Amino acid sequence: MYRFINIAVGTSTFDIILPGGYIAVGGTSKTINVVRSATVQANFALQAQGGIQGVVFDDLNGNGSQDTGEPGVGGVVLSRSGGVAVTTGSNGSYRFEGITPGSYTVAVALPTGYTASGATSRTVNVGSGGAAQANFALQAQGGIQGVVFDDLNGNGSQDTGEPGVGGVTVSRTGGVAVTTGSNGSYRFEGITPGSYTVAVAVPTGYTASGTTSRTVNVG
């Protein structure tokens, strides 16, 4: 509450200086007519600015919630309505400051090597002086790797002196294929967590001394 006394009769303009962390709901200036022996009112409506905060984390078990032992992911870019962007800290946390009350959409940009295990955007409502939470669950993409080798003794294991076989095609679920290097090694990168079947195409001049396909689970 404020009060001016000994105001001259006539028209007067009153202005308010916005304090830090507040916005005006309506004008910041009012012109009123002061009459003799009367008190007139000039009210100003403000709203405290709020915040939007949360964490981007590696959802190891894929349940969409950050459980004990699931680390935050640093260096991830998040944007909100209005084109404002922030980057998560080393612990995966972020915060948008000075938010005018209203509805906002927050979106996460998937970093290289990760896939989303939940929504990549969320809509939140920020009240006057309040804070809204928007967390995002990611999962680090893994890999499938191995070696194709010449099993000289036929025991199914690569022993000393058993060379890798280069130029062999290995395929996985989804129709993706790679070719072994000169040492017989191969790797599938950027694998979303799940179950996959990997198969080898037996090259001319070779026969399989074990299974030609294997099912693996990538965490």
mmCIF file of C-alpha atoms in Angstrom:
data_model
loop_
_atom_site.group_PDB
_atom_site.id
_atom_site.type_symbol
_atom_site.label_atom_id
_atom_site.label_comp_id
_atom_site.label_asym_id
_atom_site.label_seq_id
_atom_site.Cartn_x
_atom_site.Cartn_y
_atom_site.Cartn_z
ATOM 1 C CA MET A 1 0.000 0.000 0.000
ATOM 2 C CA TYR A 2 1.185 3.513 -0.773
ATOM 3 C CA ARG A 3 -0.207 7.015 -0.208
ATOM 4 C CA PHE A 4 0.556 10.480 -1.518
ATOM 5 C CA ILE A 5 -0.685 13.423 0.537
ATOM 6 C CA ASN A 6 -1.199 17.098 -0.252
ATOM 7 C CA ILE A 7 -1.882 16.370 -3.915
ATOM 8 C CA ALA A 8 -2.885 19.437 -5.914
ATOM 9 C CA VAL A 9 -6.397 19.422 -7.308
ATOM 10 C CA GLY A 10 -6.439 18.447 -10.973
ATOM 11 C CA THR A 11 -5.068 15.736 -13.190
ATOM 12 C CA SER A 12 -2.020 13.784 -11.986
ATOM 13 C CA THR A 13 -0.100 10.871 -13.483
ATOM 14 C CA PHE A 14 1.347 8.130 -11.314
ATOM 15 C CA ASP A 15 4.038 5.698 -12.500
ATOM 16 C CA ILE A 16 5.386 2.509 -10.995
ATOM 17 C CA ILE A 17 8.943 1.198 -11.393
ATOM 18 C CA LEU A 18 8.844 -2.572 -11.801
ATOM 19 C CA PRO A 19 10.870 -4.410 -9.151
ATOM 20 C CA GLY A 20 13.186 -7.213 -10.247
ATOM 21 C CA GLY A 21 11.419 -10.508 -10.879
ATOM 22 C CA TYR A 22 7.996 -8.967 -11.585
ATOM 23 C CA ILE A 23 5.990 -8.006 -14.649
ATOM 24 C CA ALA A 24 3.041 -5.631 -14.887
ATOM 25 C CA VAL A 25 -0.451 -6.973 -15.455
ATOM 26 C CA GLY A 26 -1.849 -3.850 -17.055
ATOM 27 C CA GLY A 27 -0.214 -0.479 -17.331
ATOM 28 C CA THR A 28 2.648 0.908 -15.290
ATOM 29 C CA SER A 29 1.186 4.410 -15.481
ATOM 30 C CA LYS A 30 -2.218 5.800 -14.478
ATOM 31 C CA THR A 31 -3.667 9.254 -14.913
ATOM 32 C CA ILE A 32 -6.353 10.247 -12.421
ATOM 33 C CA ASN A 33 -8.362 13.338 -11.585
ATOM 34 C CA VAL A 34 -7.855 14.599 -8.026
ATOM 35 C CA VAL A 35 -10.768 16.586 -6.587
ATOM 36 C CA ARG A 36 -10.887 18.765 -3.488
ATOM 37 C CA SER A 37 -11.236 16.968 -0.123
ATOM 38 C CA ALA A 38 -11.442 13.518 -1.771
ATOM 39 C CA THR A 39 -9.203 10.464 -1.835
ATOM 40 C CA VAL A 40 -8.750 8.660 -5.157
ATOM 41 C CA GLN A 41 -7.354 5.203 -5.843
ATOM 42 C CA ALA A 42 -4.657 4.157 -8.302
ATOM 43 C CA ASN A 43 -3.817 0.452 -8.032
ATOM 44 C CA PHE A 44 -1.189 -1.451 -10.015
ATOM 45 C CA ALA A 45 -1.232 -5.220 -10.626
ATOM 46 C CA LEU A 46 2.039 -7.176 -10.791
ATOM 47 C CA GLN A 47 2.908 -10.832 -11.253
ATOM 48 C CA ALA A 48 6.028 -12.489 -9.928
ATOM 49 C CA GLN A 49 8.062 -14.183 -12.663
ATOM 50 C CA GLY A 50 8.586 -17.905 -12.233
ATOM 51 C CA GLY A 51 10.916 -20.608 -13.521
ATOM 52 C CA ILE A 52 10.983 -23.882 -15.409
ATOM 53 C CA GLN A 53 13.500 -26.435 -14.269
ATOM 54 C CA GLY A 54 14.288 -30.116 -14.498
ATOM 55 C CA VAL A 55 16.889 -32.715 -15.296
ATOM 56 C CA VAL A 56 17.922 -34.726 -18.353
ATOM 57 C CA PHE A 57 19.085 -38.176 -17.272
ATOM 58 C CA ASP A 58 20.252 -41.547 -18.577
ATOM 59 C CA ASP A 59 17.247 -43.815 -18.001
ATOM 60 C CA LEU A 60 19.194 -47.049 -17.538
ATOM 61 C CA ASN A 61 16.143 -49.217 -16.816
ATOM 62 C CA GLY A 62 13.862 -47.477 -19.305
ATOM 63 C CA ASN A 63 11.044 -46.741 -16.829
ATOM 64 C CA GLY A 64 10.919 -43.012 -17.559
ATOM 65 C CA SER A 65 11.821 -41.941 -14.005
ATOM 66 C CA GLN A 66 15.212 -41.012 -12.598
ATOM 67 C CA ASP A 67 16.079 -43.743 -10.128
ATOM 68 C CA THR A 68 19.061 -44.052 -7.807
ATOM 69 C CA GLY A 69 22.240 -44.497 -9.824
ATOM 70 C CA GLU A 70 20.856 -43.027 -13.052
ATOM 71 C CA PRO A 71 23.165 -40.104 -13.885
ATOM 72 C CA GLY A 72 22.257 -36.750 -15.376
ATOM 73 C CA VAL A 73 23.448 -36.002 -18.905
ATOM 74 C CA GLY A 74 25.399 -32.760 -19.250
ATOM 75 C CA GLY A 75 25.710 -30.534 -22.298
ATOM 76 C CA VAL A 76 22.185 -31.191 -23.581
ATOM 77 C CA VAL A 77 20.344 -28.277 -25.209
ATOM 78 C CA LEU A 78 16.751 -27.532 -24.190
ATOM 79 C CA SER A 79 14.515 -24.891 -25.734
ATOM 80 C CA ARG A 80 11.226 -23.382 -24.631
ATOM 81 C CA SER A 81 8.429 -21.422 -26.260
ATOM 82 C CA GLY A 82 9.801 -18.109 -27.457
ATOM 83 C CA GLY A 83 13.027 -19.564 -28.833
ATOM 84 C CA VAL A 84 15.002 -19.379 -25.582
ATOM 85 C CA ALA A 85 17.526 -22.191 -25.045
ATOM 86 C CA VAL A 86 19.680 -23.401 -22.151
ATOM 87 C CA THR A 87 22.227 -26.203 -21.739
ATOM 88 C CA THR A 88 22.244 -28.768 -18.943
ATOM 89 C CA GLY A 89 25.023 -28.680 -16.383
ATOM 90 C CA SER A 90 27.320 -31.609 -15.646
ATOM 91 C CA ASN A 91 24.635 -33.163 -13.413
ATOM 92 C CA GLY A 92 21.984 -32.898 -16.141
ATOM 93 C CA SER A 93 20.047 -30.069 -14.505
ATOM 94 C CA TYR A 94 18.712 -26.955 -16.245
ATOM 95 C CA ARG A 95 16.571 -23.917 -15.436
ATOM 96 C CA PHE A 96 14.793 -21.160 -17.347
ATOM 97 C CA GLU A 97 14.610 -17.985 -15.259
ATOM 98 C CA GLY A 98 12.302 -14.972 -15.396
ATOM 99 C CA ILE A 99 9.283 -16.792 -16.795
ATOM 100 C CA THR A 100 6.086 -14.812 -17.298
ATOM 101 C CA PRO A 101 3.095 -16.782 -15.952
ATOM 102 C CA GLY A 102 1.517 -18.893 -18.684
ATOM 103 C CA SER A 103 1.816 -22.129 -20.655
ATOM 104 C CA TYR A 104 5.133 -23.184 -22.194
ATOM 105 C CA THR A 105 6.456 -26.087 -24.235
ATOM 106 C CA VAL A 106 9.946 -27.305 -23.361
ATOM 107 C CA ALA A 107 11.801 -29.564 -25.819
ATOM 108 C CA VAL A 108 15.062 -31.509 -25.578
ATOM 109 C CA ALA A 109 17.503 -31.866 -28.489
ATOM 110 C CA LEU A 110 18.743 -35.456 -28.488
ATOM 111 C CA PRO A 111 22.539 -35.500 -28.204
ATOM 112 C CA THR A 112 24.621 -37.817 -30.348
ATOM 113 C CA GLY A 113 24.739 -41.318 -28.927
ATOM 114 C CA TYR A 114 21.391 -41.116 -27.128
ATOM 115 C CA THR A 115 17.803 -42.027 -27.878
ATOM 116 C CA ALA A 116 14.704 -40.852 -26.025
ATOM 117 C CA SER A 117 13.026 -43.293 -23.647
ATOM 118 C CA GLY A 118 10.112 -40.893 -23.183
ATOM 119 C CA ALA A 119 8.694 -37.684 -24.615
ATOM 120 C CA THR A 120 11.097 -35.159 -26.151
ATOM 121 C CA SER A 121 8.803 -32.202 -25.390
ATOM 122 C CA ARG A 122 6.541 -31.312 -22.486
ATOM 123 C CA THR A 123 4.011 -28.547 -21.892
ATOM 124 C CA VAL A 124 4.003 -26.955 -18.435
ATOM 125 C CA ASN A 125 2.035 -24.174 -16.759
ATOM 126 C CA VAL A 126 3.888 -21.558 -14.733
ATOM 127 C CA GLY A 127 1.962 -19.650 -12.082
ATOM 128 C CA SER A 128 2.846 -16.267 -10.643
ATOM 129 C CA GLY A 129 6.098 -16.707 -8.773
ATOM 130 C CA GLY A 130 5.961 -20.449 -9.243
ATOM 131 C CA ALA A 131 8.236 -23.079 -10.753
ATOM 132 C CA ALA A 132 7.284 -25.877 -13.121
ATOM 133 C CA GLN A 133 9.163 -29.162 -13.532
ATOM 134 C CA ALA A 134 9.950 -30.905 -16.817
ATOM 135 C CA ASN A 135 12.322 -33.890 -16.749
ATOM 136 C CA PHE A 136 13.508 -35.808 -19.810
ATOM 137 C CA ALA A 137 14.602 -39.453 -19.948
ATOM 138 C CA LEU A 138 17.267 -40.539 -22.431
ATOM 139 C CA GLN A 139 19.095 -43.809 -22.983
ATOM 140 C CA ALA A 140 22.676 -44.052 -24.143
ATOM 141 C CA GLN A 141 22.928 -45.978 -27.368
ATOM 142 C CA GLY A 142 25.222 -48.959 -27.220
ATOM 143 C CA GLY A 143 27.036 -51.168 -29.685
ATOM 144 C CA ILE A 144 27.281 -54.756 -30.866
ATOM 145 C CA GLN A 145 30.729 -55.993 -31.745
ATOM 146 C CA GLY A 146 32.660 -59.164 -32.285
ATOM 147 C CA VAL A 147 35.030 -61.033 -34.548
ATOM 148 C CA VAL A 148 34.720 -63.585 -37.326
ATOM 149 C CA PHE A 149 37.689 -65.955 -37.177
ATOM 150 C CA ASP A 150 39.143 -69.096 -38.726
ATOM 151 C CA ASP A 151 38.486 -71.768 -36.101
ATOM 152 C CA LEU A 152 41.454 -73.947 -36.958
ATOM 153 C CA ASN A 153 40.812 -76.519 -34.189
ATOM 154 C CA GLY A 154 37.021 -76.400 -34.453
ATOM 155 C CA ASN A 155 36.406 -75.723 -30.736
ATOM 156 C CA GLY A 156 34.227 -72.636 -31.286
ATOM 157 C CA SER A 157 36.610 -70.215 -29.529
ATOM 158 C CA GLN A 158 39.276 -67.977 -30.998
ATOM 159 C CA ASP A 159 42.545 -69.379 -29.744
ATOM 160 C CA THR A 160 46.056 -68.035 -30.158
ATOM 161 C CA GLY A 161 47.120 -68.244 -33.799
ATOM 162 C CA GLU A 162 43.561 -68.360 -35.188
ATOM 163 C CA PRO A 163 43.308 -65.364 -37.533
ATOM 164 C CA GLY A 164 40.309 -63.152 -38.130
ATOM 165 C CA VAL A 165 38.583 -63.348 -41.492
ATOM 166 C CA GLY A 166 38.183 -60.017 -43.274
ATOM 167 C CA GLY A 167 35.535 -58.970 -45.794
ATOM 168 C CA VAL A 168 32.742 -61.032 -44.219
ATOM 169 C CA THR A 169 29.225 -59.556 -44.137
ATOM 170 C CA VAL A 170 27.502 -59.487 -40.749
ATOM 171 C CA SER A 171 23.886 -58.272 -40.469
ATOM 172 C CA ARG A 172 21.621 -57.449 -37.555
ATOM 173 C CA THR A 173 17.920 -57.036 -36.897
ATOM 174 C CA GLY A 174 16.596 -54.124 -38.938
ATOM 175 C CA GLY A 175 18.472 -55.037 -42.095
ATOM 176 C CA VAL A 176 21.685 -53.204 -41.181
ATOM 177 C CA ALA A 177 24.901 -54.858 -42.365
ATOM 178 C CA VAL A 178 28.622 -54.265 -41.860
ATOM 179 C CA THR A 179 31.751 -55.913 -43.211
ATOM 180 C CA THR A 180 34.550 -57.270 -41.067
ATOM 181 C CA GLY A 181 37.898 -55.528 -41.128
ATOM 182 C CA SER A 182 41.165 -57.233 -42.069
ATOM 183 C CA ASN A 183 41.445 -58.649 -38.519
ATOM 184 C CA GLY A 184 37.911 -60.058 -38.686
ATOM 185 C CA SER A 185 36.394 -57.522 -36.292
ATOM 186 C CA TYR A 186 33.080 -55.731 -36.782
ATOM 187 C CA ARG A 187 30.908 -53.283 -34.833
ATOM 188 C CA PHE A 188 27.377 -51.891 -35.060
ATOM 189 C CA GLU A 189 27.224 -48.377 -33.586
ATOM 190 C CA GLY A 190 24.341 -46.354 -32.154
ATOM 191 C CA ILE A 191 22.268 -49.282 -30.961
ATOM 192 C CA THR A 192 19.026 -48.505 -29.143
ATOM 193 C CA PRO A 193 18.656 -50.689 -26.026
ATOM 194 C CA GLY A 194 16.841 -53.944 -26.830
ATOM 195 C CA SER A 195 17.216 -57.455 -28.230
ATOM 196 C CA TYR A 196 18.921 -58.074 -31.579
ATOM 197 C CA THR A 197 19.770 -61.030 -33.784
ATOM 198 C CA VAL A 198 23.174 -60.899 -35.486
ATOM 199 C CA ALA A 199 23.936 -63.222 -38.416
ATOM 200 C CA VAL A 200 27.030 -63.967 -40.455
ATOM 201 C CA ALA A 201 27.013 -64.688 -44.195
ATOM 202 C CA VAL A 202 29.406 -67.629 -44.614
ATOM 203 C CA PRO A 203 31.869 -66.607 -47.349
ATOM 204 C CA THR A 204 32.913 -68.860 -50.205
ATOM 205 C CA GLY A 205 35.548 -71.390 -49.170
ATOM 206 C CA TYR A 206 34.409 -71.514 -45.520
ATOM 207 C CA THR A 207 31.920 -73.536 -43.515
ATOM 208 C CA ALA A 208 30.515 -72.623 -40.114
ATOM 209 C CA SER A 209 32.012 -74.450 -37.117
ATOM 210 C CA GLY A 210 29.248 -73.059 -34.910
ATOM 211 C CA THR A 211 25.980 -71.161 -35.144
ATOM 212 C CA THR A 212 25.636 -68.560 -37.897
ATOM 213 C CA SER A 213 23.333 -66.279 -35.868
ATOM 214 C CA ARG A 214 23.205 -65.095 -32.265
ATOM 215 C CA THR A 215 20.690 -63.087 -30.235
ATOM 216 C CA VAL A 216 22.127 -60.430 -27.940
ATOM 217 C CA ASN A 217 20.617 -57.920 -25.506
ATOM 218 C CA VAL A 218 21.931 -54.381 -25.488
ATOM 219 C CA GLY A 219 21.414 -52.384 -22.302
#
